[in-house]
Amino acid sequence: MTEEDPLRFRPRARLLQLLGDQLIGSPRLAIFELVKNAYDADATRADITMSHLGESRATIQVIDDGYGMSDDTLRNIWLVPGHDHKAQDRLKGERTSRGRLPLGEKGVGRFAVHKLGGVVEVVTRQTDGPELVLRIDWEDIARSEFLDQARVEIVERTPELFSDRSGTSVTVSGLRGEPWTRGEVRRLSRQITSISSPFTERSDAFVATLNLPHQSKWLEDVPDTQTLLDSAPWRFRFSLKDNQFSWRFDFRGFAGIALSPRSVEGAEYGLLLDPKDLPESDQTSLADKKKPPRAVRSSLLYQDGIGPIEGTLMVFDRDKDVIAKIGHSASLQEFLNESGGIRVYRDGIRVYNYGEPGDDWLGLDIRRVNSPTKRISNNIVVGAVDLSLELSKRLEEKTNREGFVDGIALARLRALIRGAIAVFESERNKDKLNLRKLLSKKRDSLSGGIEKPLQQIKVLAKKNNLSDEVDPLIEKAQKSYDDMREIMLRAGISSMSLVIVYHEIDHGVRLLHGALRGGADATRAVQQARDLVAVLDSFGDLLRKGESADHDIRNLAERAAELNSVRLFNHDIKLELRVDRTVDASVAVSRFPLGLVLGAVTNLIDNSVYWLSSRWPEDVDGAERKLLISVDTESYDAPALVIADNGPGFADGLEDAAEPFFTRRPDGIGVGLYYVNLIMHTIGGSLRMVDTNLVPLGLDYDGAALALIFPGN
């Protein structure tokens, strides 16, 4: 072998077959690839026609009114697999006359036609040019040994199909795979309808339509998407641009139910996030800080390579008593089953497979397992997230066209969207509470057992061949729960049992789900299961020590300060303890179970730690976090313990904030204040928000302020 005769790659001709057949996951996605090509050709419309389905002469045609292709484009771009001209145009920011950046970038999407059928005919024409016809028989191609031996011919003719305009038509015959059924065609129709974002007004026009000239009845009763969306009782719109988060919440009411519509708006710098939603590198970076933050707020870094994010959620209620009042309830149920989920769009064009049935890319369904009344799931929301194609460069689409490549940018995008969803859920829960009251519904969150979430863990463990190690621990968790419920029944406080357990089970399920889904080793998964059991055991131990006795509230305040002193120091929180030892001791004495009440006080301190970190991040100049623990024997008709801080304060009244599963923390389950309120009522006391106009605490404490008022002697 000489230098003049070097070795060269010689791809087999069947490589094109493999590209088309293996690259695209489904025939519906293959059709979408052809529609994307029409968009890139600056078309205003793409018409998909499926003719003679179920017969040997069946064809699928996609025809557009774009700028068409020249002979040179067909030869040197269309017939060159992997050509990167679109990627180069996007990189240079070169836009079409309608202002579009190309969606394609890998140069292989055109071979998706092989997924559809064995023969493809391309007819194309540019303005004032001849009409060109290219016919490819994939079986003929495959019979050639090497790709450079495969021959295709481009025929030039007087315009017939495009006599008065430019455009491209791709017709596929010899259809492959399973025959197209009514259900599959209807699913395709919904996908085509969703190709363009339904919530974003385009500066250019682009519409895709589906036609079935021989099976038109298959599409006759497909419900109108816009009519169904308009019936959604909740709408939420949000925007995150340059880390400025703004949102609008609309409750539009239910037909036949006397609940008044309401709207709320908000804006703030940064978005509160659940640290566990962030990519592992960000979590490690936070953990490596001298003082790891409890609350994580988004920064400009989190949008790097993602760009601005806009979103719209249309959310429904599938409660049988509610949905029955909707005139098209059957159509709505079918629509939500097929179209429920949150989709992703770039420059208004959809990125698959996000939002497809079974694609829980945001983890909405798993996070709802333990708080069904609080969280939304895919089958009650139709949503869209809109991104800029130009500014979301770090989100690279997979070659198989099924979402973005996993990485830091995608994980951050998930975290940001889930943070926005948490804001919506907080507002929606107020309406859900009013709805339950109006319909005299019992809270299903306070009934039943924990079998369902524990079973979820077992299923995940089985999939990862960890049943032998994890199942015994899950059974022990069930026993711990049963033991704790027995203690509570004897103590007369059974109503809070499930809430407390769910608070911790939620974290356990999410940790195990994330670990097992990510392929965690047995040691890590088993340790998390053990941690879950330990948490349940600790609650049982706490409750066993719940016998009531006379206690000095000043001692309670000092004990709480001492137990949390190191923690407060680690979070740079300046603690002020106001305890007057000169007053008569009997004035500050009350009867209560010390363990339970100390847990309630610690819960309030924990909330303060979180919200102080939220208002005063570590990198804010002049930030000074302050917490007050004060014993007040004068302002109320009984002794009180006051917890106050200089955090952001309450955005809601105590009636809402103390409801189970109500929270504005993206990582919260929403039982903290409910837990405290329940304990205070159980011992004959109460929990109140402090009116600082009547009970002055000082200018340093302009955030949240709560008083635990104890029963007097």
XYZ file of C-alpha atoms in Angstrom:
713
model
C 0.000 0.000 0.000
C 1.535 3.320 -1.037
C 0.955 6.876 0.196
C -0.736 7.577 -3.135
C -3.200 4.756 -2.463
C -4.325 5.178 1.185
C -7.084 3.157 2.850
C -10.529 4.745 2.783
C -13.837 4.087 4.494
C -16.312 2.492 2.080
C -19.758 2.471 3.707
C -22.132 -0.243 2.587
C -25.184 0.935 0.695
C -27.427 -0.591 3.340
C -26.132 2.070 5.743
C -28.843 4.420 4.458
C -31.456 1.810 5.297
C -30.053 1.488 8.806
C -30.012 5.253 9.250
C -33.641 5.587 8.335
C -34.927 2.496 10.081
C -32.968 2.685 13.330
C -32.575 6.433 13.718
C -36.214 7.359 14.179
C -38.279 5.789 16.948
C -41.705 5.712 15.255
C -43.434 6.425 11.934
C -45.150 9.416 13.543
C -41.748 10.932 14.372
C -40.620 10.228 10.808
C -43.513 12.310 9.465
C -42.605 15.056 11.916
C -39.055 15.102 10.469
C -40.495 15.798 7.013
C -42.637 18.603 8.451
C -39.531 20.106 10.089
C -37.846 20.119 6.685
C -40.811 22.116 5.368
C -40.358 24.608 8.203
C -36.643 24.930 7.412
C -37.593 25.596 3.781
C -39.478 28.710 4.993
C -42.879 27.211 4.173
C -46.072 28.656 5.608
C -47.802 25.280 5.563
C -47.147 21.557 5.344
C -50.004 19.298 4.210
C -49.802 15.610 5.109
C -52.016 13.361 3.035
C -52.420 9.654 3.843
C -54.166 7.820 1.003
C -55.563 4.285 0.670
C -54.443 3.223 4.128
C -54.704 -0.511 4.648
C -54.163 -1.202 0.944
C -51.022 -2.150 -0.977
C -51.159 1.176 -2.850
C -51.135 3.248 0.358
C -49.048 6.428 0.243
C -48.017 9.232 2.566
C -47.320 12.640 1.044
C -45.918 15.754 2.718
C -46.127 18.824 0.500
C -45.107 22.376 1.377
C -44.953 25.854 -0.125
C -41.333 26.505 0.814
C -38.571 27.788 -1.425
C -37.821 24.364 -2.932
C -34.482 22.885 -3.958
C -32.189 23.404 -6.916
C -30.354 20.659 -8.792
C -27.174 21.610 -6.924
C -28.940 21.394 -3.542
C -30.369 17.974 -4.357
C -27.015 16.606 -5.525
C -24.622 18.171 -3.046
C -26.737 18.525 0.081
C -29.866 16.346 0.035
C -27.949 13.315 -1.263
C -25.006 13.864 1.093
C -25.686 12.144 4.450
C -24.474 14.145 7.410
C -24.167 17.450 5.508
C -23.889 20.216 8.099
C -25.096 23.230 6.115
C -28.065 23.773 8.445
C -25.883 23.514 11.532
C -23.483 26.046 10.006
C -26.329 28.420 9.141
C -27.623 28.205 12.705
C -24.130 28.760 14.129
C -23.698 31.871 11.989
C -27.189 33.073 12.895
C -28.299 33.108 9.271
C -32.074 33.341 9.130
C -34.569 32.785 6.365
C -36.673 35.576 4.900
C -39.299 34.775 7.572
C -36.714 35.092 10.322
C -36.248 31.377 11.035
C -33.167 29.535 12.161
C -32.936 25.972 10.793
C -34.154 23.219 13.109
C -32.093 20.510 11.415
C -28.433 20.186 12.266
C -27.215 16.601 11.747
C -28.052 16.062 8.093
C -29.734 12.688 8.573
C -33.393 13.549 9.239
C -34.326 13.251 5.558
C -33.590 9.533 5.734
C -36.506 9.156 8.137
C -38.600 8.421 5.058
C -37.165 4.905 5.105
C -39.044 4.364 8.373
C -42.261 5.015 6.463
C -41.820 3.047 3.258
C -39.595 1.486 0.637
C -39.991 4.014 -2.184
C -39.735 7.789 -1.989
C -40.371 10.359 -4.698
C -39.198 13.943 -4.203
C -40.652 16.659 -6.437
C -39.297 20.149 -5.893
C -39.175 23.518 -7.597
C -37.647 26.883 -6.874
C -39.256 30.110 -8.061
C -38.760 30.528 -11.831
C -36.880 27.226 -11.980
C -37.666 23.827 -13.490
C -39.433 21.101 -11.565
C -37.041 18.372 -10.412
C -37.992 14.780 -9.657
C -35.865 12.390 -7.619
C -37.008 8.801 -7.083
C -35.352 6.434 -4.616
C -36.123 2.746 -4.217
C -34.446 1.676 -1.005
C -34.370 -1.961 -2.083
C -32.429 -1.006 -5.218
C -30.047 1.041 -3.081
C -29.498 -1.890 -0.728
C -28.674 -4.214 -3.638
C -25.598 -2.096 -4.406
C -22.638 -3.340 -2.413
C -21.161 0.036 -1.531
C -22.797 3.410 -1.098
C -20.764 5.084 -3.834
C -22.047 2.456 -6.271
C -25.726 3.240 -5.612
C -27.217 5.226 -8.468
C -30.112 7.679 -8.358
C -31.348 9.966 -11.111
C -32.668 13.520 -11.020
C -35.165 14.265 -13.800
C -35.907 17.807 -14.920
C -39.388 18.537 -16.277
C -41.842 21.306 -17.034
C -43.652 22.206 -13.791
C -46.674 19.987 -13.184
C -47.160 19.798 -9.423
C -45.816 23.299 -8.732
C -47.015 25.101 -11.827
C -47.467 28.493 -10.175
C -45.306 28.393 -7.085
C -42.246 26.941 -5.380
C -42.297 24.049 -2.951
C -41.348 20.458 -2.232
C -43.364 17.252 -2.166
C -42.157 14.006 -0.599
C -44.318 10.949 -1.366
C -43.631 7.608 0.273
C -45.101 4.320 -0.994
C -44.574 0.669 -0.137
C -45.390 1.519 3.463
C -43.515 -0.415 6.141
C -44.386 -1.728 9.579
C -47.775 -2.273 11.150
C -50.805 -0.983 9.226
C -51.973 2.470 10.241
C -55.016 2.160 12.505
C -57.676 4.683 13.428
C -56.132 5.153 16.875
C -52.632 5.672 15.489
C -53.888 8.172 12.915
C -55.758 10.109 15.594
C -52.593 10.228 17.679
C -50.747 11.513 14.624
C -53.428 14.162 14.186
C -52.884 15.379 17.753
C -49.137 15.464 17.192
C -49.520 17.472 14.014
C -51.846 19.869 15.815
C -49.176 20.340 18.487
C -46.249 20.909 16.101
C -46.576 24.653 16.660
C -46.918 25.964 20.199
C -50.599 26.668 20.934
C -49.729 29.444 23.399
C -47.115 31.457 21.500
C -47.983 33.958 18.808
C -45.623 33.512 15.877
C -44.124 36.372 13.911
C -44.320 34.062 10.893
C -47.078 31.701 9.809
C -46.618 27.932 9.868
C -49.444 25.411 9.924
C -49.440 21.637 9.461
C -52.611 19.774 8.486
C -53.546 16.108 8.109
C -55.825 14.857 5.336
C -57.336 11.380 4.893
C -59.277 11.418 1.609
C -60.270 7.747 1.913
C -60.710 7.449 5.712
C -62.016 10.911 6.551
C -64.421 9.508 9.182
C -61.427 8.559 11.324
C -60.945 12.254 12.134
C -64.558 13.445 12.209
C -64.989 13.491 15.981
C -61.479 14.533 17.028
C -62.247 17.215 19.629
C -61.215 20.784 18.970
C -58.067 21.399 20.997
C -58.705 25.073 21.628
C -62.240 24.437 22.911
C -60.910 21.919 25.420
C -58.056 24.182 26.513
C -60.507 27.008 27.059
C -62.383 24.829 29.565
C -59.354 24.529 31.875
C -60.177 26.044 35.276
C -56.560 27.085 35.899
C -54.108 28.936 33.686
C -50.555 29.791 34.684
C -48.096 31.786 32.633
C -44.506 32.402 33.629
C -41.306 33.865 32.274
C -37.687 33.568 33.396
C -35.429 35.982 31.568
C -32.051 37.160 32.843
C -33.063 35.423 36.101
C -36.070 37.723 36.515
C -39.035 35.481 37.296
C -42.537 36.797 36.630
C -45.842 34.953 36.610
C -49.610 35.262 36.409
C -52.060 32.809 37.948
C -55.702 32.694 36.825
C -58.424 30.614 38.418
C -61.284 30.811 35.951
C -63.829 28.845 37.945
C -65.943 25.753 37.301
C -69.219 25.627 35.452
C -72.024 25.036 37.927
C -69.820 25.473 41.035
C -70.037 28.683 43.039
C -66.343 29.536 43.307
C -65.322 33.049 42.315
C -62.569 33.469 39.716
C -59.388 35.163 40.886
C -56.046 36.278 39.465
C -52.662 36.792 41.108
C -49.414 38.141 39.678
C -45.874 38.076 40.995
C -42.310 39.029 40.087
C -38.984 38.521 41.813
C -35.317 38.152 41.045
C -34.519 34.476 40.944
C -36.669 31.391 41.326
C -36.714 29.145 44.380
C -35.503 25.660 43.473
C -35.415 22.247 45.067
C -31.671 21.509 45.454
C -32.318 17.839 44.693
C -33.556 18.824 41.217
C -30.232 20.405 40.254
C -27.530 18.474 38.367
C -25.063 16.593 40.519
C -22.272 19.073 39.780
C -24.371 21.972 41.113
C -25.357 19.992 44.208
C -21.687 19.195 44.849
C -20.765 22.856 44.407
C -23.402 23.893 46.949
C -22.326 21.181 49.406
C -18.685 22.263 49.134
C -19.478 25.754 50.350
C -18.398 26.664 53.849
C -22.025 27.168 54.766
C -24.253 25.152 52.382
C -27.500 27.065 51.755
C -30.851 25.604 52.758
C -32.736 27.568 50.116
C -31.465 27.617 46.554
C -32.426 30.484 44.304
C -31.703 30.416 40.587
C -28.901 32.544 39.175
C -27.822 33.720 35.735
C -25.522 30.686 35.622
C -28.496 28.314 35.596
C -29.770 29.847 32.342
C -26.403 29.711 30.596
C -26.877 27.941 27.277
C -30.625 27.653 27.932
C -31.696 31.243 27.460
C -35.060 32.747 28.397
C -37.862 30.375 29.350
C -41.536 31.062 28.880
C -44.264 28.663 29.876
C -48.022 28.197 29.926
C -49.921 25.584 31.916
C -53.592 24.787 31.414
C -54.611 22.641 34.366
C -57.776 20.596 34.864
C -59.517 18.773 37.705
C -60.426 15.148 37.027
C -62.456 14.669 40.178
C -65.590 12.839 39.030
C -67.894 15.356 40.757
C -66.173 18.232 38.986
C -65.557 16.844 35.515
C -69.169 15.626 35.311
C -70.231 19.277 35.170
C -68.265 19.794 31.951
C -70.432 19.206 28.887
C -67.678 17.480 26.893
C -66.246 15.463 29.779
C -65.736 12.284 27.717
C -63.792 14.173 25.046
C -61.803 15.936 27.731
C -60.851 12.658 29.414
C -59.654 11.234 26.088
C -57.818 14.446 25.287
C -55.980 14.498 28.635
C -55.076 10.810 28.377
C -53.484 11.385 24.972
C -52.255 14.984 25.202
C -51.616 15.538 28.895
C -48.099 16.611 29.795
C -45.719 19.509 29.339
C -44.184 19.903 25.895
C -41.081 21.761 24.835
C -40.884 24.135 21.881
C -37.958 25.984 20.339
C -38.850 28.998 18.229
C -42.432 27.757 18.467
C -41.731 24.296 16.938
C -42.043 21.209 19.083
C -39.173 19.093 20.408
C -40.183 15.432 20.737
C -40.799 13.282 22.817
C -41.487 15.693 25.641
C -45.150 15.651 26.627
C -45.967 12.340 24.938
C -47.954 9.710 26.918
C -45.618 7.835 29.242
C -42.834 10.427 29.002
C -42.630 11.804 32.555
C -39.557 13.910 31.776
C -40.220 16.328 34.654
C -41.007 13.589 37.164
C -44.476 15.028 37.836
C -46.113 11.654 38.424
C -43.541 10.275 40.860
C -43.493 13.482 42.948
C -47.291 13.271 43.202
C -47.297 9.756 44.703
C -47.288 10.993 48.294
C -49.224 14.251 47.967
C -51.935 13.715 45.347
C -54.010 16.715 46.402
C -51.050 19.098 46.281
C -49.091 18.163 43.188
C -50.138 18.158 39.542
C -49.604 15.130 37.316
C -49.210 14.760 33.567
C -52.808 13.658 33.037
C -54.325 16.906 34.329
C -52.072 19.473 32.643
C -51.547 20.555 29.059
C -48.525 22.804 29.052
C -45.826 24.265 26.864
C -42.343 25.516 27.597
C -40.985 27.861 24.928
C -37.262 28.333 24.340
C -35.192 30.328 21.893
C -33.439 28.126 19.340
C -30.607 30.643 19.057
C -30.007 31.013 22.813
C -30.531 27.392 23.923
C -27.309 26.161 22.335
C -26.369 23.875 25.219
C -29.562 21.889 24.684
C -28.587 19.556 21.876
C -31.233 17.270 20.390
C -30.561 13.532 20.335
C -29.894 11.958 16.965
C -32.968 9.729 17.403
C -35.125 12.854 17.816
C -36.364 11.886 21.273
C -35.476 14.888 23.395
C -32.281 16.623 24.417
C -29.014 14.927 25.271
C -28.770 14.391 29.044
C -26.422 16.818 30.723
C -26.086 19.816 33.009
C -28.196 22.138 30.841
C -31.132 19.703 30.639
C -31.025 19.049 34.394
C -31.059 22.792 35.080
C -33.958 23.269 32.676
C -35.918 20.610 34.584
C -35.122 22.273 37.914
C -36.206 25.709 36.680
C -39.493 24.442 35.261
C -40.266 22.466 38.420
C -39.553 25.573 40.468
C -42.099 27.501 38.401
C -44.626 24.665 38.736
C -44.231 24.789 42.534
C -45.363 28.440 42.492
C -48.473 27.470 40.546
C -49.244 24.540 42.849
C -49.131 26.784 45.919
C -51.797 29.074 44.486
C -53.908 26.256 43.070
C -54.093 24.512 46.435
C -56.100 27.424 47.826
C -58.790 26.808 45.224
C -58.616 23.052 45.782
C -59.247 23.576 49.491
C -62.262 25.786 48.803
C -63.538 23.254 46.286
C -63.272 20.412 48.803
C -65.139 22.459 51.385
C -67.842 23.364 48.898
C -68.325 19.758 47.830
C -68.054 18.580 51.457
C -65.162 16.332 50.532
C -63.027 14.646 53.147
C -59.319 15.129 52.667
C -58.005 11.971 51.110
C -54.575 13.085 52.313
C -55.633 12.238 55.878
C -56.944 8.768 55.261
C -55.545 5.424 54.231
C -52.084 4.002 54.689
C -48.657 4.294 53.164
C -48.846 1.085 51.165
C -48.930 2.827 47.794
C -45.661 4.797 48.096
C -43.913 1.830 49.676
C -45.130 -0.377 46.850
C -43.692 2.163 44.414
C -40.287 1.676 46.029
C -40.647 -2.104 45.777
C -41.409 -1.875 42.057
C -38.323 0.250 41.458
C -36.190 -2.091 43.535
C -37.407 -5.107 41.551
C -36.547 -3.429 38.268
C -33.016 -2.909 39.559
C -32.650 -6.433 41.008
C -32.489 -5.093 44.569
C -35.612 -6.728 46.003
C -33.677 -9.027 48.348
C -31.955 -6.073 50.015
C -34.689 -3.422 49.863
C -37.939 -5.370 50.474
C -37.132 -6.307 54.122
C -36.432 -2.649 54.862
C -39.702 -1.602 53.254
C -41.567 -4.134 55.387
C -39.836 -2.699 58.446
C -40.922 0.795 57.395
C -44.519 -0.439 57.186
C -44.217 -1.911 60.693
C -42.748 1.348 62.037
C -45.686 3.212 60.571
C -48.189 0.789 62.108
C -46.503 1.088 65.512
C -46.543 4.867 65.336
C -50.214 4.924 64.332
C -51.016 2.758 67.356
C -49.227 5.221 69.654
C -51.148 8.118 68.161
C -54.482 6.371 68.485
C -53.810 5.851 72.189
C -52.730 9.486 72.526
C -55.841 10.783 70.786
C -53.921 12.520 68.000
C -54.358 9.992 65.188
C -55.317 12.554 62.548
C -51.788 13.765 62.120
C -50.189 10.358 61.668
C -50.353 10.061 57.913
C -49.340 13.668 57.347
C -46.141 13.349 59.355
C -45.233 10.071 57.712
C -45.948 11.367 54.222
C -43.669 14.332 54.911
C -40.745 11.958 55.199
C -41.980 9.213 52.870
C -42.040 11.816 50.086
C -38.332 12.428 50.496
C -37.665 8.704 50.750
C -39.568 7.866 47.577
C -37.947 10.674 45.615
C -34.430 9.813 46.760
C -34.878 6.123 46.017
C -36.614 6.826 42.717
C -33.823 9.146 41.599
C -31.119 6.712 42.666
C -32.705 3.645 41.105
C -33.664 5.458 37.933
C -30.076 6.634 37.631
C -28.745 3.116 38.118
C -27.449 3.521 41.679
C -25.464 0.657 43.135
C -26.967 -1.606 45.780
C -25.063 0.006 48.668
C -26.444 3.471 47.982
C -30.047 2.334 47.444
C -30.063 0.108 50.532
C -28.624 2.916 52.680
C -31.400 5.252 51.563
C -33.983 2.619 52.466
C -32.362 2.321 55.903
C -32.471 6.101 56.309
C -36.195 6.006 55.568
C -36.783 3.401 58.280
C -34.668 5.407 60.739
C -36.784 8.511 60.179
C -39.996 6.610 60.908
C -38.440 5.053 64.019
C -37.403 8.488 65.261
C -40.988 9.747 65.040
C -42.145 6.771 67.054
C -39.512 7.487 69.698
C -40.567 11.113 69.831
C -44.214 10.238 70.346
C -43.449 7.696 73.045
C -42.070 10.582 75.037
C -45.227 12.599 74.594
C -46.772 12.392 78.089
C -47.967 15.783 79.343
C -46.452 17.504 82.380
C -46.022 21.042 83.730
C -43.200 22.888 81.984
C -41.773 26.407 82.156
C -42.026 27.940 78.683
C -38.809 29.871 79.394
C -37.006 26.557 79.761
C -38.589 25.437 76.471
C -37.268 28.571 74.725
C -33.766 28.112 76.124
C -33.754 24.410 75.257
C -34.835 25.145 71.667
C -32.134 27.829 71.359
C -29.489 25.476 72.718
C -30.485 22.565 70.448
C -30.371 24.763 67.345
C -27.410 27.009 68.237
C -24.799 25.185 66.169
C -27.136 24.949 63.208
C -27.991 28.639 63.346
C -24.289 29.518 63.626
C -23.503 27.394 60.557
C -26.109 29.333 58.586
C -24.887 32.754 59.736
C -28.105 33.426 61.617
C -27.904 35.814 64.550
C -30.148 34.518 67.337
C -31.758 36.770 69.942
C -33.280 35.012 72.964
C -35.705 37.124 75.030
C -36.442 35.392 78.310
C -37.326 37.406 81.405
C -36.276 35.497 84.503
C -37.524 38.237 86.858
C -41.230 37.490 86.443
C -43.093 35.038 88.634
C -42.277 31.533 87.373
C -45.903 30.416 87.611
C -46.911 32.920 84.916
C -44.839 31.055 82.299
C -45.852 27.518 83.254
C -48.183 25.380 81.158
C -49.005 21.700 80.789
C -47.890 19.999 77.554
C -45.850 17.042 76.204
C -42.322 18.465 75.972
C -41.098 16.239 73.132
C -43.945 17.080 70.801
C -43.880 20.810 71.479
C -40.089 20.986 71.213
C -40.455 19.326 67.814
C -43.025 21.975 66.827
C -40.682 24.820 67.845
C -37.807 23.226 65.938
C -40.080 22.965 62.904
C -40.703 26.728 62.996
C -36.974 27.374 63.366
C -36.346 25.107 60.401
C -38.766 27.174 58.317
C -36.967 30.356 59.348
C -33.594 28.909 58.386
C -34.910 28.127 54.923
C -36.604 31.459 54.258
C -33.739 33.496 55.709
C -31.437 31.754 53.238
C -33.930 32.606 50.519
C -34.114 36.321 51.295
C -30.455 36.736 52.212
C -28.284 34.521 49.973
C -24.626 34.203 50.873
C -23.458 36.395 47.989
C -25.662 39.399 48.886
C -23.657 42.294 50.328
C -24.764 43.413 53.766
C -26.975 40.384 54.329
C -27.691 39.767 58.005
C -29.993 36.946 58.965
C -31.794 37.372 62.272
C -34.001 35.108 64.372
C -35.896 35.879 67.572
C -37.119 33.409 70.194
C -39.143 35.283 72.791
C -41.334 34.333 75.749
C -44.287 36.725 76.018
C -46.435 36.597 79.155
C -48.267 39.907 78.620
C -49.572 40.321 75.056
C -52.005 37.369 75.067
C -54.442 35.896 77.543
C -52.005 33.028 78.142
C -48.208 32.597 77.972
C -46.761 32.533 74.451
C -43.573 31.602 72.679
C -42.831 33.860 69.685
C -40.618 32.888 66.740
C -39.801 35.808 64.405
C -37.226 36.529 61.698
C -36.223 39.030 59.033
C -36.982 36.740 56.107
C -39.455 37.435 53.285
C -42.484 36.951 55.539
C -45.766 35.214 54.774
C -47.358 35.544 51.356
C -50.509 33.821 52.639
C -52.752 33.919 55.672
C -52.370 31.323 58.411
C -55.598 29.618 57.303
C -53.930 28.721 53.995
C -50.367 28.283 55.272
C -51.427 25.797 57.973
C -53.384 23.611 55.571
C -51.826 20.185 54.982
C -49.771 20.023 51.789
C -49.784 23.783 51.291
C -46.283 25.136 50.749
C -44.345 27.674 48.745
C -41.123 25.736 49.112
C -40.331 23.868 45.881
C -38.798 21.054 47.952
C -41.495 21.079 50.624
C -44.401 18.738 51.159
C -46.388 21.301 53.130
C -47.101 19.794 56.543
C -44.780 21.815 58.770
C -47.224 24.491 59.923
C -50.068 21.997 59.863
C -48.025 19.832 62.231
C -47.367 22.775 64.578
C -50.971 23.994 64.458
C -52.293 20.508 65.154
C -50.027 20.007 68.156
C -50.991 23.366 69.661
C -54.705 22.595 69.283
C -54.151 19.102 70.688
C -52.703 20.526 73.929
C -55.451 23.166 74.198
C -53.403 26.089 72.829
C -53.283 27.854 69.482
C -50.983 29.086 66.733
C -51.329 32.688 65.552
C -49.589 35.136 63.282
C -48.194 38.027 65.287
C -49.645 41.446 64.501
C -46.488 43.512 64.969
C -48.582 46.687 65.161
C -50.097 45.364 68.395
C -47.133 43.295 69.596
C -43.993 45.206 68.545
C -40.945 43.007 68.106
C -38.512 45.641 66.832
C -37.435 46.813 63.374
C -34.995 43.929 63.035
C -37.827 41.433 62.646
C -39.852 42.416 59.590
C -40.365 38.910 58.204
C -42.460 36.037 59.537
C -43.660 36.098 63.157
C -45.673 33.338 64.829
C -46.873 32.918 68.379
C -47.426 29.546 70.064
C -49.998 30.351 72.730
C -50.118 27.769 75.510
C -53.059 26.856 77.746
C -52.864 28.725 81.051
C -52.957 27.040 84.439
